């Protein structure tokens, strides 16, 4: 086949350590970047060359994962975004992850667990509340008041809501109803919180320092809780918040002068080769 007929997707490059070092010392930057984009196999490389390779790929915007099982891999394991040691020897000291299974297939499990942990982190949030005010002429804080009562009742449902709505399902986790213990806990806690809100036993109200609020206020709080559950569930299911944030970000980006970001440099190199 004529060289002019070879398409961009039709070839890949295999690079040895000697060739990689020669490219670093003698090749033009554009040629080096194209080699890094198209190379799929790097073989027979020294520890310094492995380390250099990881940093060069990162400079193009790639997220680099590296597996190693010896002391000669420590530099690359430490520099990589995801370093996975396949042994418990010297490499495990430099790598943030260590596998007892000496096969690179464990990297797939690391990626799955990492994505699940990231989803969990994004699902967390915080509340900031106004602290109770001390009585005039006294250093003792007054905890029995309508504000704290309403705050406790609403927050009790909020905690349950977090556990239910933020239980992300496929592809990162199983469906929430497959967790029998979690479903049992949600039902029991919801029933308890509803009873404390609508028909609080005196003994429970005394222990929890709750005040007796009017029936109309109880109905308003219960309606607000139900509305909160519905809106939050729909927002998570349809990813409304993510869509709004994406729309705002794109609007903000459209007003900035367009340029190639360093984080996406490899895409620009790929585009220039096509």
PDB file of C-alpha atoms in Angstrom:
ATOM      1  CA  UNK A   1       0.000   0.000   0.000  1.00  0.00           C
ATOM      2  CA  UNK A   2       1.242   3.455  -0.881  1.00  0.00           C
ATOM      3  CA  UNK A   3       2.264   5.492   2.168  1.00  0.00           C
ATOM      4  CA  UNK A   4      -0.117   8.252   1.118  1.00  0.00           C
ATOM      5  CA  UNK A   5      -3.037   5.830   1.450  1.00  0.00           C
ATOM      6  CA  UNK A   6      -2.381   5.048   5.112  1.00  0.00           C
ATOM      7  CA  UNK A   7      -5.058   6.641   7.226  1.00  0.00           C
ATOM      8  CA  UNK A   8      -4.569   8.118  10.662  1.00  0.00           C
ATOM      9  CA  UNK A   9      -6.267   5.208  12.415  1.00  0.00           C
ATOM     10  CA  UNK A  10      -4.425   2.515  10.460  1.00  0.00           C
ATOM     11  CA  UNK A  11      -1.141   2.447  12.319  1.00  0.00           C
ATOM     12  CA  UNK A  12       0.473   2.573  15.730  1.00  0.00           C
ATOM     13  CA  UNK A  13       4.086   2.976  16.823  1.00  0.00           C
ATOM     14  CA  UNK A  14       6.281   0.738  18.965  1.00  0.00           C
ATOM     15  CA  UNK A  15       9.158   2.599  20.636  1.00  0.00           C
ATOM     16  CA  UNK A  16      12.195   1.202  22.425  1.00  0.00           C
ATOM     17  CA  UNK A  17      14.097   3.007  25.153  1.00  0.00           C
ATOM     18  CA  UNK A  18      17.005   3.949  22.847  1.00  0.00           C
ATOM     19  CA  UNK A  19      14.677   5.436  20.255  1.00  0.00           C
ATOM     20  CA  UNK A  20      12.740   7.298  22.931  1.00  0.00           C
ATOM     21  CA  UNK A  21      15.943   8.830  24.298  1.00  0.00           C
ATOM     22  CA  UNK A  22      17.070   9.824  20.783  1.00  0.00           C
ATOM     23  CA  UNK A  23      13.717  11.494  20.135  1.00  0.00           C
ATOM     24  CA  UNK A  24      14.008  13.461  23.348  1.00  0.00           C
ATOM     25  CA  UNK A  25      17.495  14.707  22.500  1.00  0.00           C
ATOM     26  CA  UNK A  26      17.257  15.282  18.745  1.00  0.00           C
ATOM     27  CA  UNK A  27      13.688  15.352  17.418  1.00  0.00           C
ATOM     28  CA  UNK A  28      11.588  18.478  17.033  1.00  0.00           C
ATOM     29  CA  UNK A  29       8.927  19.048  19.682  1.00  0.00           C
ATOM     30  CA  UNK A  30       6.088  18.525  17.183  1.00  0.00           C
ATOM     31  CA  UNK A  31       7.585  15.224  16.026  1.00  0.00           C
ATOM     32  CA  UNK A  32       8.057  14.083  19.620  1.00  0.00           C
ATOM     33  CA  UNK A  33       4.453  14.926  20.481  1.00  0.00           C
ATOM     34  CA  UNK A  34       3.150  13.022  17.457  1.00  0.00           C
ATOM     35  CA  UNK A  35       5.231  10.019  18.438  1.00  0.00           C
ATOM     36  CA  UNK A  36       3.804  10.082  21.971  1.00  0.00           C
ATOM     37  CA  UNK A  37       0.246  10.315  20.655  1.00  0.00           C
ATOM     38  CA  UNK A  38       0.575   7.421  18.210  1.00  0.00           C
ATOM     39  CA  UNK A  39       2.854   5.105  20.222  1.00  0.00           C
ATOM     40  CA  UNK A  40       1.063   2.240  21.948  1.00  0.00           C
ATOM     41  CA  UNK A  41       4.014   0.136  23.127  1.00  0.00           C
ATOM     42  CA  UNK A  42       7.147   1.341  24.930  1.00  0.00           C
ATOM     43  CA  UNK A  43       9.717  -1.389  25.584  1.00  0.00           C
ATOM     44  CA  UNK A  44      13.147  -1.885  27.153  1.00  0.00           C
ATOM     45  CA  UNK A  45      13.269   1.439  28.930  1.00  0.00           C
ATOM     46  CA  UNK A  46      15.474   2.505  31.827  1.00  0.00           C
ATOM     47  CA  UNK A  47      13.973   3.827  35.101  1.00  0.00           C
ATOM     48  CA  UNK A  48      14.697   7.435  34.094  1.00  0.00           C
ATOM     49  CA  UNK A  49      13.124   6.897  30.679  1.00  0.00           C
ATOM     50  CA  UNK A  50       9.982   5.468  32.278  1.00  0.00           C
ATOM     51  CA  UNK A  51       9.764   8.476  34.543  1.00  0.00           C
ATOM     52  CA  UNK A  52      10.330  10.818  31.600  1.00  0.00           C
ATOM     53  CA  UNK A  53       7.676   9.046  29.551  1.00  0.00           C
ATOM     54  CA  UNK A  54       5.052   9.474  32.262  1.00  0.00           C
ATOM     55  CA  UNK A  55       5.777  13.190  32.595  1.00  0.00           C
ATOM     56  CA  UNK A  56       5.794  13.738  28.826  1.00  0.00           C
ATOM     57  CA  UNK A  57       2.397  12.078  28.487  1.00  0.00           C
ATOM     58  CA  UNK A  58       1.051  14.163  31.352  1.00  0.00           C
ATOM     59  CA  UNK A  59       2.300  17.332  29.643  1.00  0.00           C
ATOM     60  CA  UNK A  60       0.068  16.431  26.691  1.00  0.00           C
ATOM     61  CA  UNK A  61      -2.955  16.274  28.963  1.00  0.00           C
ATOM     62  CA  UNK A  62      -3.188  12.516  29.408  1.00  0.00           C
ATOM     63  CA  UNK A  63      -4.150  10.962  32.725  1.00  0.00           C
ATOM     64  CA  UNK A  64      -1.436   8.357  33.134  1.00  0.00           C
ATOM     65  CA  UNK A  65      -1.709   5.041  34.960  1.00  0.00           C
ATOM     66  CA  UNK A  66       1.428   2.968  35.529  1.00  0.00           C
ATOM     67  CA  UNK A  67       1.924  -0.602  36.766  1.00  0.00           C
ATOM     68  CA  UNK A  68       5.270  -1.754  38.114  1.00  0.00           C
ATOM     69  CA  UNK A  69       6.745  -4.559  40.186  1.00  0.00           C
ATOM     70  CA  UNK A  70      10.323  -3.563  40.890  1.00  0.00           C
ATOM     71  CA  UNK A  71      12.595  -0.879  42.274  1.00  0.00           C
ATOM     72  CA  UNK A  72      13.288   0.402  38.747  1.00  0.00           C
ATOM     73  CA  UNK A  73       9.614   1.429  38.486  1.00  0.00           C
ATOM     74  CA  UNK A  74       9.503   3.597  41.611  1.00  0.00           C
ATOM     75  CA  UNK A  75      10.061   6.904  39.812  1.00  0.00           C
ATOM     76  CA  UNK A  76       7.333   6.293  37.248  1.00  0.00           C
ATOM     77  CA  UNK A  77       4.933   4.952  39.893  1.00  0.00           C
ATOM     78  CA  UNK A  78       5.352   8.088  41.962  1.00  0.00           C
ATOM     79  CA  UNK A  79       4.984  10.448  38.994  1.00  0.00           C
ATOM     80  CA  UNK A  80       1.917   8.737  37.487  1.00  0.00           C
ATOM     81  CA  UNK A  81      -1.605   9.903  38.236  1.00  0.00           C
ATOM     82  CA  UNK A  82      -2.473   6.324  39.202  1.00  0.00           C
ATOM     83  CA  UNK A  83       0.461   4.221  40.377  1.00  0.00           C
ATOM     84  CA  UNK A  84      -0.194   0.535  40.975  1.00  0.00           C
ATOM     85  CA  UNK A  85       2.442  -1.771  42.405  1.00  0.00           C
ATOM     86  CA  UNK A  86       2.144  -5.437  41.479  1.00  0.00           C
ATOM     87  CA  UNK A  87       4.356  -6.563  44.342  1.00  0.00           C
ATOM     88  CA  UNK A  88       4.886  -5.791  48.004  1.00  0.00           C
ATOM     89  CA  UNK A  89       8.578  -5.052  47.528  1.00  0.00           C
ATOM     90  CA  UNK A  90      10.216  -1.658  46.862  1.00  0.00           C
ATOM     91  CA  UNK A  91       7.595  -0.589  44.315  1.00  0.00           C
ATOM     92  CA  UNK A  92       4.822  -0.697  46.894  1.00  0.00           C
ATOM     93  CA  UNK A  93       6.522   2.093  48.861  1.00  0.00           C
ATOM     94  CA  UNK A  94       6.292   4.565  45.962  1.00  0.00           C
ATOM     95  CA  UNK A  95       2.886   3.495  44.614  1.00  0.00           C
ATOM     96  CA  UNK A  96      -0.362   4.688  46.201  1.00  0.00           C
ATOM     97  CA  UNK A  97      -1.980   1.333  45.318  1.00  0.00           C
ATOM     98  CA  UNK A  98      -0.633  -2.173  45.830  1.00  0.00           C
ATOM     99  CA  UNK A  99      -2.159  -5.345  44.409  1.00  0.00           C
ATOM    100  CA  UNK A 100      -1.647  -8.868  45.700  1.00  0.00           C
ATOM    101  CA  UNK A 101      -2.541 -10.127  42.245  1.00  0.00           C
ATOM    102  CA  UNK A 102       0.566  -9.762  40.007  1.00  0.00           C
ATOM    103  CA  UNK A 103      -1.460  -9.075  36.856  1.00  0.00           C
ATOM    104  CA  UNK A 104      -2.334  -5.790  35.200  1.00  0.00           C
ATOM    105  CA  UNK A 105      -6.011  -6.770  35.093  1.00  0.00           C
ATOM    106  CA  UNK A 106      -6.272  -5.401  38.637  1.00  0.00           C
ATOM    107  CA  UNK A 107      -5.982  -1.901  37.138  1.00  0.00           C
ATOM    108  CA  UNK A 108      -9.563  -2.261  35.899  1.00  0.00           C
ATOM    109  CA  UNK A 109     -10.731  -2.810  39.488  1.00  0.00           C
ATOM    110  CA  UNK A 110      -8.775   0.235  40.652  1.00  0.00           C
ATOM    111  CA  UNK A 111     -10.461   2.387  38.000  1.00  0.00           C
ATOM    112  CA  UNK A 112     -13.909   1.063  38.946  1.00  0.00           C
ATOM    113  CA  UNK A 113     -13.341   1.705  42.641  1.00  0.00           C
ATOM    114  CA  UNK A 114     -11.881   5.126  41.890  1.00  0.00           C
ATOM    115  CA  UNK A 115     -14.903   6.161  39.860  1.00  0.00           C
ATOM    116  CA  UNK A 116     -17.260   4.884  42.546  1.00  0.00           C
ATOM    117  CA  UNK A 117     -15.339   6.817  45.214  1.00  0.00           C
ATOM    118  CA  UNK A 118     -15.449   9.964  43.058  1.00  0.00           C
ATOM    119  CA  UNK A 119     -19.202   9.637  42.631  1.00  0.00           C
ATOM    120  CA  UNK A 120     -19.556   9.268  46.404  1.00  0.00           C
ATOM    121  CA  UNK A 121     -17.414  12.366  47.003  1.00  0.00           C
ATOM    122  CA  UNK A 122     -19.507  14.417  44.599  1.00  0.00           C
ATOM    123  CA  UNK A 123     -22.632  13.236  46.419  1.00  0.00           C
ATOM    124  CA  UNK A 124     -21.560  14.712  49.751  1.00  0.00           C
ATOM    125  CA  UNK A 125     -22.644  18.176  50.863  1.00  0.00           C
ATOM    126  CA  UNK A 126     -22.692  20.351  53.936  1.00  0.00           C
ATOM    127  CA  UNK A 127     -25.108  22.566  55.786  1.00  0.00           C
ATOM    128  CA  UNK A 128     -24.254  25.670  57.758  1.00  0.00           C
ATOM    129  CA  UNK A 129     -26.628  26.578  60.563  1.00  0.00           C
ATOM    130  CA  UNK A 130     -26.988  29.540  62.837  1.00  0.00           C
ATOM    131  CA  UNK A 131     -25.880  28.525  66.357  1.00  0.00           C
ATOM    132  CA  UNK A 132     -28.257  28.980  69.282  1.00  0.00           C
ATOM    133  CA  UNK A 133     -27.987  32.251  71.185  1.00  0.00           C
ATOM    134  CA  UNK A 134     -27.367  32.366  74.929  1.00  0.00           C
ATOM    135  CA  UNK A 135     -29.957  33.888  77.241  1.00  0.00           C
ATOM    136  CA  UNK A 136     -29.255  37.449  78.295  1.00  0.00           C
ATOM    137  CA  UNK A 137     -27.340  37.519  81.533  1.00  0.00           C
ATOM    138  CA  UNK A 138     -26.471  33.815  81.322  1.00  0.00           C
ATOM    139  CA  UNK A 139     -23.728  31.799  79.650  1.00  0.00           C
ATOM    140  CA  UNK A 140     -26.057  28.831  79.134  1.00  0.00           C
ATOM    141  CA  UNK A 141     -27.287  28.242  75.586  1.00  0.00           C
ATOM    142  CA  UNK A 142     -31.028  27.914  75.151  1.00  0.00           C
ATOM    143  CA  UNK A 143     -31.567  24.732  73.159  1.00  0.00           C
ATOM    144  CA  UNK A 144     -35.323  24.302  73.628  1.00  0.00           C
ATOM    145  CA  UNK A 145     -36.850  26.647  71.064  1.00  0.00           C
ATOM    146  CA  UNK A 146     -38.855  26.496  67.864  1.00  0.00           C
ATOM    147  CA  UNK A 147     -35.807  27.026  65.651  1.00  0.00           C
ATOM    148  CA  UNK A 148     -33.962  23.997  66.980  1.00  0.00           C
ATOM    149  CA  UNK A 149     -37.113  21.902  66.938  1.00  0.00           C
ATOM    150  CA  UNK A 150     -37.817  22.651  63.280  1.00  0.00           C
ATOM    151  CA  UNK A 151     -34.141  22.220  62.410  1.00  0.00           C
ATOM    152  CA  UNK A 152     -33.996  18.783  64.040  1.00  0.00           C
ATOM    153  CA  UNK A 153     -37.211  17.555  62.435  1.00  0.00           C
ATOM    154  CA  UNK A 154     -36.244  18.666  58.939  1.00  0.00           C
ATOM    155  CA  UNK A 155     -32.634  17.512  59.203  1.00  0.00           C
ATOM    156  CA  UNK A 156     -33.791  14.050  60.299  1.00  0.00           C
ATOM    157  CA  UNK A 157     -35.516  13.647  56.941  1.00  0.00           C
ATOM    158  CA  UNK A 158     -32.557  15.232  55.155  1.00  0.00           C
ATOM    159  CA  UNK A 159     -30.190  12.549  56.441  1.00  0.00           C
ATOM    160  CA  UNK A 160     -32.512   9.825  55.178  1.00  0.00           C
ATOM    161  CA  UNK A 161     -32.876  11.669  51.882  1.00  0.00           C
ATOM    162  CA  UNK A 162     -29.108  11.742  51.440  1.00  0.00           C
ATOM    163  CA  UNK A 163     -28.837   8.004  51.973  1.00  0.00           C
ATOM    164  CA  UNK A 164     -31.630   7.261  49.482  1.00  0.00           C
ATOM    165  CA  UNK A 165     -31.253   9.846  46.719  1.00  0.00           C
ATOM    166  CA  UNK A 166     -27.465   9.783  46.620  1.00  0.00           C
ATOM    167  CA  UNK A 167     -27.288   5.988  46.426  1.00  0.00           C
ATOM    168  CA  UNK A 168     -26.063   6.077  42.843  1.00  0.00           C
ATOM    169  CA  UNK A 169     -27.136   3.026  40.871  1.00  0.00           C
ATOM    170  CA  UNK A 170     -25.692   1.555  37.668  1.00  0.00           C
ATOM    171  CA  UNK A 171     -23.107   1.667  36.225  1.00  0.00           C
ATOM    172  CA  UNK A 172     -21.129   2.252  39.431  1.00  0.00           C
ATOM    173  CA  UNK A 173     -23.342   0.497  41.969  1.00  0.00           C
ATOM    174  CA  UNK A 174     -26.250  -1.905  42.202  1.00  0.00           C
ATOM    175  CA  UNK A 175     -29.811  -0.663  42.548  1.00  0.00           C
ATOM    176  CA  UNK A 176     -30.689   0.617  46.023  1.00  0.00           C
ATOM    177  CA  UNK A 177     -33.402  -1.976  46.624  1.00  0.00           C
ATOM    178  CA  UNK A 178     -30.828  -4.774  46.334  1.00  0.00           C
ATOM    179  CA  UNK A 179     -29.389  -3.614  49.676  1.00  0.00           C
ATOM    180  CA  UNK A 180     -31.852  -5.124  52.115  1.00  0.00           C
ATOM    181  CA  UNK A 181     -30.265  -3.709  55.269  1.00  0.00           C
ATOM    182  CA  UNK A 182     -30.192  -0.169  53.817  1.00  0.00           C
ATOM    183  CA  UNK A 183     -33.824  -0.382  52.686  1.00  0.00           C
ATOM    184  CA  UNK A 184     -34.897  -1.677  56.110  1.00  0.00           C
ATOM    185  CA  UNK A 185     -33.028   1.175  57.825  1.00  0.00           C
ATOM    186  CA  UNK A 186     -34.577   3.791  55.521  1.00  0.00           C
ATOM    187  CA  UNK A 187     -38.118   2.524  56.147  1.00  0.00           C
ATOM    188  CA  UNK A 188     -37.688   2.349  59.935  1.00  0.00           C
ATOM    189  CA  UNK A 189     -36.031   5.775  60.204  1.00  0.00           C
ATOM    190  CA  UNK A 190     -38.619   7.366  57.920  1.00  0.00           C
ATOM    191  CA  UNK A 191     -41.462   5.951  60.017  1.00  0.00           C
ATOM    192  CA  UNK A 192     -39.791   7.134  63.234  1.00  0.00           C
ATOM    193  CA  UNK A 193     -39.119  10.652  61.901  1.00  0.00           C
ATOM    194  CA  UNK A 194     -42.683  10.937  60.590  1.00  0.00           C
ATOM    195  CA  UNK A 195     -44.112   9.870  63.956  1.00  0.00           C
ATOM    196  CA  UNK A 196     -41.893  12.366  65.819  1.00  0.00           C
ATOM    197  CA  UNK A 197     -43.011  15.130  63.445  1.00  0.00           C
ATOM    198  CA  UNK A 198     -46.756  14.481  63.421  1.00  0.00           C
ATOM    199  CA  UNK A 199     -47.468  12.639  66.690  1.00  0.00           C
ATOM    200  CA  UNK A 200     -44.442  13.050  68.983  1.00  0.00           C
ATOM    201  CA  UNK A 201     -44.656  11.000  72.202  1.00  0.00           C
ATOM    202  CA  UNK A 202     -44.020  13.133  75.258  1.00  0.00           C
ATOM    203  CA  UNK A 203     -41.162  10.960  76.433  1.00  0.00           C
ATOM    204  CA  UNK A 204     -39.389  11.240  73.062  1.00  0.00           C
ATOM    205  CA  UNK A 205     -39.975  15.000  72.870  1.00  0.00           C
ATOM    206  CA  UNK A 206     -38.564  15.371  76.378  1.00  0.00           C
ATOM    207  CA  UNK A 207     -35.407  13.417  75.552  1.00  0.00           C
ATOM    208  CA  UNK A 208     -34.860  15.245  72.258  1.00  0.00           C
ATOM    209  CA  UNK A 209     -35.664  18.714  73.705  1.00  0.00           C
ATOM    210  CA  UNK A 210     -38.472  19.264  71.202  1.00  0.00           C
ATOM    211  CA  UNK A 211     -41.199  21.865  71.575  1.00  0.00           C
ATOM    212  CA  UNK A 212     -44.830  21.282  70.716  1.00  0.00           C
ATOM    213  CA  UNK A 213     -45.465  23.062  67.409  1.00  0.00           C
ATOM    214  CA  UNK A 214     -48.911  23.873  65.931  1.00  0.00           C
ATOM    215  CA  UNK A 215     -50.648  21.386  63.670  1.00  0.00           C
ATOM    216  CA  UNK A 216     -50.490  23.779  60.732  1.00  0.00           C
ATOM    217  CA  UNK A 217     -46.713  24.011  61.159  1.00  0.00           C
ATOM    218  CA  UNK A 218     -46.440  20.218  61.218  1.00  0.00           C
ATOM    219  CA  UNK A 219     -48.423  19.989  57.971  1.00  0.00           C
ATOM    220  CA  UNK A 220     -46.227  22.656  56.373  1.00  0.00           C
ATOM    221  CA  UNK A 221     -43.029  20.849  57.381  1.00  0.00           C
ATOM    222  CA  UNK A 222     -44.361  17.509  56.169  1.00  0.00           C
ATOM    223  CA  UNK A 223     -45.329  19.035  52.813  1.00  0.00           C
ATOM    224  CA  UNK A 224     -41.862  20.638  52.521  1.00  0.00           C
ATOM    225  CA  UNK A 225     -40.197  17.294  53.256  1.00  0.00           C
ATOM    226  CA  UNK A 226     -42.265  15.450  50.635  1.00  0.00           C
ATOM    227  CA  UNK A 227     -41.602  18.188  48.076  1.00  0.00           C
ATOM    228  CA  UNK A 228     -37.896  18.053  48.863  1.00  0.00           C
ATOM    229  CA  UNK A 229     -37.823  14.285  48.318  1.00  0.00           C
ATOM    230  CA  UNK A 230     -39.628  14.541  44.969  1.00  0.00           C
ATOM    231  CA  UNK A 231     -37.511  17.423  43.632  1.00  0.00           C
ATOM    232  CA  UNK A 232     -34.237  15.873  44.790  1.00  0.00           C
ATOM    233  CA  UNK A 233     -35.107  12.489  43.299  1.00  0.00           C
ATOM    234  CA  UNK A 234     -36.040  13.994  39.932  1.00  0.00           C
ATOM    235  CA  UNK A 235     -32.959  16.216  39.941  1.00  0.00           C
ATOM    236  CA  UNK A 236     -30.670  13.239  40.544  1.00  0.00           C
ATOM    237  CA  UNK A 237     -32.455  11.034  38.021  1.00  0.00           C
ATOM    238  CA  UNK A 238     -32.489  13.614  35.238  1.00  0.00           C
ATOM    239  CA  UNK A 239     -29.162  15.195  36.276  1.00  0.00           C
ATOM    240  CA  UNK A 240     -30.764  18.640  36.245  1.00  0.00           C
ATOM    241  CA  UNK A 241     -28.096  20.190  38.441  1.00  0.00           C
ATOM    242  CA  UNK A 242     -25.311  18.857  36.207  1.00  0.00           C
ATOM    243  CA  UNK A 243     -27.067  20.232  33.130  1.00  0.00           C
ATOM    244  CA  UNK A 244     -27.471  23.666  34.707  1.00  0.00           C
ATOM    245  CA  UNK A 245     -23.827  23.782  35.779  1.00  0.00           C
ATOM    246  CA  UNK A 246     -22.713  22.640  32.319  1.00  0.00           C
ATOM    247  CA  UNK A 247     -24.855  25.334  30.662  1.00  0.00           C
ATOM    248  CA  UNK A 248     -23.433  28.062  32.917  1.00  0.00           C
ATOM    249  CA  UNK A 249     -19.884  26.849  32.312  1.00  0.00           C
ATOM    250  CA  UNK A 250     -20.336  26.828  28.543  1.00  0.00           C
ATOM    251  CA  UNK A 251     -21.804  30.328  28.625  1.00  0.00           C
ATOM    252  CA  UNK A 252     -18.824  31.489  30.634  1.00  0.00           C
ATOM    253  CA  UNK A 253     -16.378  29.764  28.294  1.00  0.00           C
ATOM    254  CA  UNK A 254     -18.018  31.290  25.212  1.00  0.00           C
ATOM    255  CA  UNK A 255     -17.173  34.772  26.456  1.00  0.00           C
ATOM    256  CA  UNK A 256     -13.483  33.982  26.865  1.00  0.00           C
ATOM    257  CA  UNK A 257     -11.015  34.103  23.959  1.00  0.00           C
ATOM    258  CA  UNK A 258     -10.675  30.658  22.442  1.00  0.00           C
ATOM    259  CA  UNK A 259      -7.334  28.934  22.821  1.00  0.00           C
ATOM    260  CA  UNK A 260      -5.923  25.443  23.111  1.00  0.00           C
ATOM    261  CA  UNK A 261      -5.742  24.409  26.733  1.00  0.00           C
ATOM    262  CA  UNK A 262      -2.651  22.576  27.877  1.00  0.00           C
ATOM    263  CA  UNK A 263      -4.865  19.901  29.366  1.00  0.00           C
ATOM    264  CA  UNK A 264      -6.197  19.003  25.894  1.00  0.00           C
ATOM    265  CA  UNK A 265      -2.973  19.379  23.944  1.00  0.00           C
ATOM    266  CA  UNK A 266      -3.002  15.768  22.779  1.00  0.00           C
ATOM    267  CA  UNK A 267      -6.313  16.390  21.013  1.00  0.00           C
ATOM    268  CA  UNK A 268      -4.770  19.259  19.093  1.00  0.00           C
ATOM    269  CA  UNK A 269      -1.837  17.031  18.087  1.00  0.00           C
ATOM    270  CA  UNK A 270      -4.223  14.304  16.924  1.00  0.00           C
ATOM    271  CA  UNK A 271      -6.246  16.809  14.932  1.00  0.00           C
ATOM    272  CA  UNK A 272      -3.166  18.130  13.153  1.00  0.00           C
ATOM    273  CA  UNK A 273      -2.216  14.582  12.055  1.00  0.00           C
ATOM    274  CA  UNK A 274      -5.537  13.826  10.373  1.00  0.00           C
TER     275      UNK A 274
END
